[in-house]
Short mmCIF file of C-alpha atoms in Angstrom, two decimals:
data_model
loop_
_atom_site.label_atom_id
_atom_site.label_comp_id
_atom_site.label_asym_id
_atom_site.label_seq_id
_atom_site.Cartn_x
_atom_site.Cartn_y
_atom_site.Cartn_z
CA MET A 912 -68.03 -63.08 56.62
CA VAL A 913 -66.28 -59.73 56.74
CA LEU A 914 -67.65 -56.16 57.50
CA PHE A 915 -67.21 -52.87 55.79
CA PRO A 916 -65.40 -50.71 58.44
CA ARG A 917 -67.66 -47.79 58.24
CA GLN A 918 -71.01 -49.10 57.11
CA ASN A 919 -70.99 -52.58 58.94
CA LEU A 920 -72.53 -54.26 55.92
CA PRO A 921 -71.98 -57.95 55.63
CA ILE A 922 -70.03 -59.11 52.44
CA TYR A 923 -69.95 -62.65 51.33
CA HIS A 924 -67.74 -64.50 48.92
CA PRO A 925 -69.53 -64.69 45.90
CA LEU A 926 -69.74 -68.65 45.95
CA LEU A 927 -71.30 -68.25 49.57
CA LEU A 928 -74.23 -66.27 48.11
CA TYR A 929 -75.16 -68.94 45.96
CA GLN A 930 -75.16 -71.48 49.01
CA ILE A 931 -77.29 -69.06 50.90
CA LYS A 932 -79.95 -68.98 48.11
CA ASN A 933 -79.50 -72.78 47.49
CA ILE A 934 -78.47 -72.28 43.90
CA PRO A 935 -76.44 -74.91 42.24
CA PHE A 936 -73.17 -73.59 40.91
CA PHE A 937 -69.90 -74.96 39.13
CA THR A 938 -66.39 -73.91 39.07
CA TRP A 939 -64.89 -74.40 35.52
CA VAL A 940 -61.00 -74.46 36.22
CA HIS A 941 -59.51 -71.22 35.34
CA GLY A 942 -56.37 -72.84 33.60
CA GLY A 943 -54.24 -75.93 33.40
CA TYR A 944 -52.55 -77.13 36.59
CA PHE A 945 -51.23 -80.48 37.95
CA ALA A 946 -49.24 -79.86 40.99
CA VAL A 947 -49.43 -81.46 44.41
CA SER A 948 -49.90 -78.23 46.35
CA ASN A 949 -52.91 -76.30 46.05
CA PRO A 950 -51.94 -72.44 45.91
CA GLY A 951 -53.75 -69.25 45.17
CA TYR A 952 -57.30 -69.00 44.23
CA ASP A 953 -57.48 -72.67 43.77
CA VAL A 954 -57.98 -72.87 47.53
CA VAL A 955 -60.99 -70.78 47.32
CA ASP A 956 -62.33 -72.85 44.40
CA TYR A 957 -62.31 -75.93 46.41
CA LYS A 958 -63.32 -74.38 49.75
CA PHE A 959 -66.44 -73.02 48.53
CA CYS A 960 -67.45 -75.06 45.53
CA LYS A 961 -67.98 -78.87 45.32
CA ASN A 962 -69.01 -79.13 41.61
CA HIS A 963 -66.09 -78.66 39.28
CA ILE A 964 -65.26 -79.12 35.47
CA GLY A 965 -61.97 -79.56 34.17
CA TYR A 966 -60.59 -79.82 30.67
CA GLY A 967 -59.84 -83.66 30.97
CA LYS A 968 -59.81 -86.59 33.25
CA TYR A 969 -56.69 -85.41 35.05
CA LEU A 970 -58.75 -83.20 37.42
CA ILE A 971 -60.54 -86.30 38.71
CA ASP A 972 -57.25 -87.85 39.79
CA LEU A 973 -55.92 -84.54 40.91
CA VAL A 974 -58.74 -84.03 43.37
CA ASN A 975 -59.15 -87.43 44.70
CA SER A 976 -55.61 -88.23 45.29
CA ARG A 977 -54.55 -88.54 48.94
CA GLU A 978 -51.15 -87.00 47.77
CA THR A 979 -52.41 -83.66 46.66
CA SER A 980 -53.13 -81.06 49.12
CA ILE A 981 -56.65 -80.54 47.91
CA LYS A 982 -57.95 -83.80 49.52
CA LYS A 983 -55.96 -83.01 52.68
CA ILE A 984 -57.33 -79.64 53.27
CA ASN A 985 -60.92 -80.07 52.14
CA LYS A 986 -63.30 -82.77 53.73
CA ILE A 987 -65.97 -81.91 50.99
CA LYS A 988 -67.14 -84.84 48.57
CA PHE A 989 -66.51 -83.22 45.30
CA ASN A 990 -68.52 -83.75 42.11
CA ILE A 991 -65.73 -83.47 39.23
CA ASN A 992 -66.49 -83.63 35.64
CA TYR A 993 -64.56 -82.89 32.52
CA VAL A 994 -65.55 -81.73 29.29
CA GLY A 995 -62.46 -80.29 27.44
CA SER A 996 -61.97 -76.51 26.30
CA PHE A 997 -63.96 -75.16 23.58
CA ARG A 998 -61.71 -72.18 23.22
CA PHE A 999 -58.51 -74.18 22.93
CA ASP A 1000 -60.12 -76.30 20.57
CA LYS A 1001 -61.20 -73.35 18.22
CA ILE A 1002 -57.64 -71.86 18.65
CA HIS A 1003 -55.23 -74.79 18.39
CA LYS A 1004 -56.96 -77.30 16.20
CA ALA A 1005 -57.38 -74.96 13.37
CA THR A 1006 -53.88 -73.32 13.54
CA LYS A 1007 -51.57 -73.78 10.55
CA TYR A 1008 -48.41 -71.71 9.80
CA LYS A 1009 -45.76 -72.16 7.33
CA ILE A 1010 -42.34 -72.65 8.66
CA ARG A 1011 -39.60 -71.15 6.41
CA ASN A 1012 -36.55 -71.59 8.42
CA LYS A 1013 -34.63 -74.59 7.71
CA LYS A 1014 -33.06 -74.84 11.28
CA LYS A 1015 -35.06 -76.86 13.96
CA ILE A 1016 -36.67 -74.25 16.31
CA ILE A 1017 -36.65 -75.01 20.07
CA THR A 1018 -38.78 -72.87 22.35
CA PHE A 1019 -38.40 -72.44 25.93
CA TYR A 1020 -41.38 -70.83 27.66
CA ILE A 1021 -40.61 -68.73 30.73
CA GLY A 1022 -42.68 -70.08 33.46
CA GLY A 1023 -43.41 -69.32 37.04
CA TYR A 1024 -43.96 -65.54 36.49
CA THR A 1025 -44.90 -63.81 39.72
CA ASN A 1026 -46.07 -60.26 40.52
CA MET A 1027 -44.93 -59.61 43.79
CA ASN A 1028 -48.02 -57.87 44.55
CA HIS A 1029 -50.18 -60.77 43.87
CA PHE A 1030 -48.07 -63.64 45.07
CA TYR A 1031 -50.07 -66.44 46.76
CA TYR A 1032 -48.45 -68.59 49.51
CA GLY A 1033 -48.88 -72.34 49.30
CA TYR A 1034 -46.65 -73.38 46.45
CA ASN A 1035 -44.08 -76.21 47.17
CA ARG A 1036 -41.61 -74.74 44.92
CA LYS A 1037 -39.34 -72.60 47.14
CA ASP A 1038 -38.21 -70.31 44.29
CA THR A 1039 -41.63 -69.52 42.84
CA VAL A 1040 -41.39 -66.12 44.78
CA THR A 1041 -38.55 -65.18 42.60
CA SER A 1042 -40.15 -66.65 39.29
CA LEU A 1043 -37.65 -69.54 39.03
CA TRP A 1044 -35.28 -67.14 37.23
CA LYS A 1045 -32.14 -69.03 38.37
CA GLN A 1046 -33.58 -72.65 37.54
CA GLN A 1047 -34.76 -71.46 34.08
CA LEU A 1048 -31.03 -69.65 33.38
CA GLU A 1049 -29.52 -73.03 34.29
CA ILE A 1050 -31.86 -74.57 31.48
CA LEU A 1051 -30.90 -71.89 28.96
CA LYS A 1052 -27.00 -72.67 29.74
CA ILE A 1053 -27.95 -76.17 28.42
CA LEU A 1054 -29.89 -74.94 25.32
CA ASN A 1055 -26.84 -72.50 24.61
CA TYR A 1056 -24.45 -75.42 23.87
CA PHE A 1057 -26.75 -76.02 20.72
CA SER A 1058 -27.42 -72.40 19.60
CA ASP A 1059 -25.38 -72.94 16.55
CA GLU A 1060 -27.09 -76.05 15.61
CA TYR A 1061 -30.79 -74.86 16.41
CA ASN A 1062 -32.57 -71.66 16.67
CA ILE A 1063 -33.34 -70.95 20.33
CA VAL A 1064 -36.65 -69.03 20.93
CA VAL A 1065 -37.27 -67.82 24.54
CA LYS A 1066 -41.06 -66.84 24.92
CA ASP A 1067 -42.10 -64.62 27.77
CA TYR A 1068 -45.36 -63.65 29.16
CA PRO A 1069 -46.43 -60.06 27.52
CA ASN A 1070 -46.33 -58.89 31.18
CA GLY A 1071 -43.15 -60.70 32.17
CA TYR A 1072 -39.67 -59.46 33.10
CA GLU A 1073 -38.79 -58.49 29.53
CA LYS A 1074 -35.98 -56.35 30.67
CA LEU A 1075 -34.29 -59.22 32.79
CA TRP A 1076 -34.54 -61.54 30.08
CA ARG A 1077 -33.30 -59.47 27.50
CA ASN A 1078 -30.25 -58.34 29.60
CA ILE A 1079 -29.61 -62.12 30.42
CA ILE A 1080 -29.92 -62.94 26.49
CA LYS A 1081 -27.50 -60.02 25.64
CA LYS A 1082 -25.02 -60.41 28.26
CA GLU A 1083 -24.71 -64.17 29.20
CA PHE A 1084 -25.55 -65.52 25.76
CA ASN A 1085 -24.40 -62.71 23.37
CA ASN A 1086 -27.91 -62.48 21.86
CA LYS A 1087 -27.88 -66.03 20.26
CA PHE A 1088 -31.27 -66.58 21.46
CA THR A 1089 -34.64 -64.96 19.98
CA TYR A 1090 -36.64 -63.15 22.72
CA LEU A 1091 -40.45 -63.13 22.27
CA SER A 1092 -43.09 -61.26 24.40
CA ASN A 1093 -46.16 -60.48 22.46
CA GLU A 1094 -44.64 -60.30 19.04
CA LYS A 1095 -46.30 -63.37 17.94
CA ARG A 1096 -49.55 -65.20 19.20
CA LEU A 1097 -49.11 -68.31 21.21
CA GLU A 1098 -50.64 -70.69 18.60
CA GLN A 1099 -48.17 -69.42 16.02
CA VAL A 1100 -45.30 -70.00 18.38
CA PHE A 1101 -46.40 -73.48 19.00
CA SER A 1102 -47.10 -74.32 15.38
CA GLU A 1103 -43.48 -73.04 14.31
CA SER A 1104 -41.69 -74.92 17.07
CA ASP A 1105 -40.04 -78.35 16.89
CA LEU A 1106 -39.61 -78.81 20.62
CA ASN A 1107 -41.42 -77.08 23.43
CA ILE A 1108 -39.77 -76.72 26.84
CA PHE A 1109 -41.67 -75.59 29.84
CA PRO A 1110 -40.27 -75.07 33.37
CA TRP A 1111 -43.59 -75.38 35.16
CA VAL A 1112 -46.83 -77.25 34.67
CA SER A 1113 -49.27 -74.59 33.45
CA THR A 1114 -51.94 -73.96 31.07
CA THR A 1115 -49.51 -73.40 28.05
CA PHE A 1116 -48.49 -77.17 28.80
CA PHE A 1117 -52.12 -78.23 28.17
CA GLU A 1118 -52.15 -76.04 25.03
CA ALA A 1119 -48.80 -77.49 23.60
CA LEU A 1120 -50.59 -80.85 23.55
CA TYR A 1121 -52.56 -79.92 20.50
CA TYR A 1122 -49.37 -79.86 18.41
CA GLU A 1123 -47.04 -82.50 17.13
CA SER A 1124 -43.70 -81.19 18.59
CA ASP A 1125 -42.01 -83.14 21.65
CA ILE A 1126 -42.66 -81.66 25.03
CA PHE A 1127 -40.11 -81.30 27.98
CA LEU A 1128 -41.84 -80.52 31.40
CA TYR A 1129 -39.75 -79.59 34.56
CA GLU A 1130 -41.90 -79.22 37.67
CA GLU A 1131 -40.69 -79.80 41.11
CA ASP A 1132 -44.28 -80.06 42.48
CA LEU A 1133 -45.60 -82.14 39.76
CA PHE A 1134 -48.38 -84.80 40.58
CA THR A 1135 -46.24 -87.52 39.16
CA GLU A 1136 -48.36 -90.82 39.56
CA PRO A 1137 -50.11 -90.67 36.11
CA PHE A 1138 -47.06 -89.32 34.44
CA LYS A 1139 -45.04 -92.52 35.72
CA LYS A 1140 -47.82 -94.97 34.82
CA ASN A 1141 -49.05 -93.54 31.39
CA PHE A 1142 -46.86 -90.67 29.91
CA ASN A 1143 -43.22 -91.79 30.16
CA ASN A 1144 -43.34 -92.40 26.29
CA GLU A 1145 -45.25 -89.23 25.56
CA VAL A 1146 -43.91 -86.39 27.53
CA ILE A 1147 -40.25 -86.03 28.79
CA TRP A 1148 -40.51 -84.96 32.34
CA SER A 1149 -38.43 -84.58 35.61
CA THR A 1150 -39.00 -83.10 39.24
CA ASN A 1151 -35.19 -82.76 39.46
CA LEU A 1152 -33.45 -79.93 37.68
CA ASP A 1153 -30.01 -81.69 37.18
CA ASP A 1154 -31.96 -84.81 35.81
CA PHE A 1155 -33.90 -82.58 33.54
CA LYS A 1156 -30.85 -80.60 32.01
CA ASP A 1157 -29.31 -84.10 31.27
CA LYS A 1158 -32.37 -85.26 29.34
CA VAL A 1159 -32.61 -81.93 27.35
CA PHE A 1160 -28.79 -82.23 26.64
CA ASN A 1161 -29.16 -85.72 25.31
CA TYR A 1162 -32.14 -85.21 23.43
CA LEU A 1163 -30.53 -82.28 21.59
CA LYS A 1164 -27.32 -84.10 21.05
CA LYS A 1165 -29.36 -87.09 19.25
CA GLY A 1166 -31.40 -84.42 17.23
CA THR A 1167 -34.30 -86.48 16.51
CA PHE A 1168 -37.62 -84.39 16.77
CA LYS A 1169 -41.24 -85.14 16.86
CA LYS A 1170 -40.72 -88.74 17.91
CA LEU A 1171 -43.23 -88.95 20.71
CA SER A 1172 -46.83 -89.90 20.43
CA LYS A 1173 -49.38 -87.84 22.65
CA THR A 1174 -52.67 -89.99 22.36
CA LYS A 1175 -52.86 -90.81 25.85
CA SER A 1176 -51.91 -87.29 27.21
CA ARG A 1177 -54.06 -85.33 24.79
CA ASN A 1178 -57.10 -87.49 26.11
CA TYR A 1179 -56.19 -87.26 29.72
CA PHE A 1180 -55.42 -83.55 29.86
CA ILE A 1181 -57.66 -81.88 27.26
CA ASN A 1182 -60.19 -84.47 26.16
CA TYR A 1183 -58.87 -84.10 22.54
CA ASP A 1184 -60.48 -86.94 20.69
CA GLU A 1185 -64.23 -85.87 21.41
CA ASN A 1186 -65.92 -83.74 18.92
CA TYR A 1187 -67.80 -80.47 19.54
CA ASP A 1188 -71.20 -81.92 19.51
CA THR A 1189 -70.23 -84.72 22.10
CA LYS A 1190 -68.71 -82.14 24.34
CA ILE A 1191 -71.75 -80.01 24.31
CA ASN A 1192 -73.97 -82.76 25.07
CA ASN A 1193 -71.75 -83.74 27.92
CA LEU A 1194 -71.83 -80.30 29.33
CA LYS A 1195 -75.50 -80.27 29.10
CA LYS A 1196 -75.81 -83.37 31.04
CA ILE A 1197 -73.20 -82.36 33.79
CA LEU A 1198 -75.25 -79.22 34.35
CA SER A 1199 -78.66 -80.91 34.54
CA LYS A 1200 -77.46 -83.10 37.23
CA ALA A 1201 -76.37 -80.40 39.37
CA ASN A 1202 -77.48 -80.06 43.04
#
């Protein structure tokens, strides 16, 4: 509880108000994450709420694992459920764009964007505070080797560091890359890309699973156990930058695209195979059992 400095009125976190009134409540995860650390407002989600809904089964493993900090920090017995994402299903399952360019399109998604006025401590990646720009530059150097063979697209956040990346693309890579901010919708970028490369695990990684293009994922803080057991043949991933760069280089040198199935990873992360009606019924059952 905190107090207004002048009026001395008690202010509670919104979730605490539900607890005081004994009203059941849920947290539906704000986005896709699969890291060992528990940064930002995720800390509050798990501190004040025991009922959670995720996109897929991944959330059960993440929360219950002794490896992740969620379990270490909180002594609550969580009620973890999954439904999927109605919004992502609507956007991505129906997306169709025609690709006119004959060259293969490789898309690198700028990751780890950090607004310095909103930085949350708790990340295990030491360079998150500088938006991982140095590591991402290293990956772009690998892509530059193949800029004559493939079309390289750098997709940034609409509120990202446009000036920084445009300067890097101009001065370091002689404008051989195409920079996108908000010129195209994300689903259009996904549908046109033949390969998607992510420098951190985030919601965009989850959304990319709807598409046939192969996925590269570099995440130093990745919860790796499910990847090692189930997804080595579906997602090309690494927690080490040098290893990741080698994998990207070897893949592009061989030049065989869209070769990996995503059956297991789709169902695990986004509950892909269940239809709309089944998901609605599952959601109703979950809510009816709230306590």
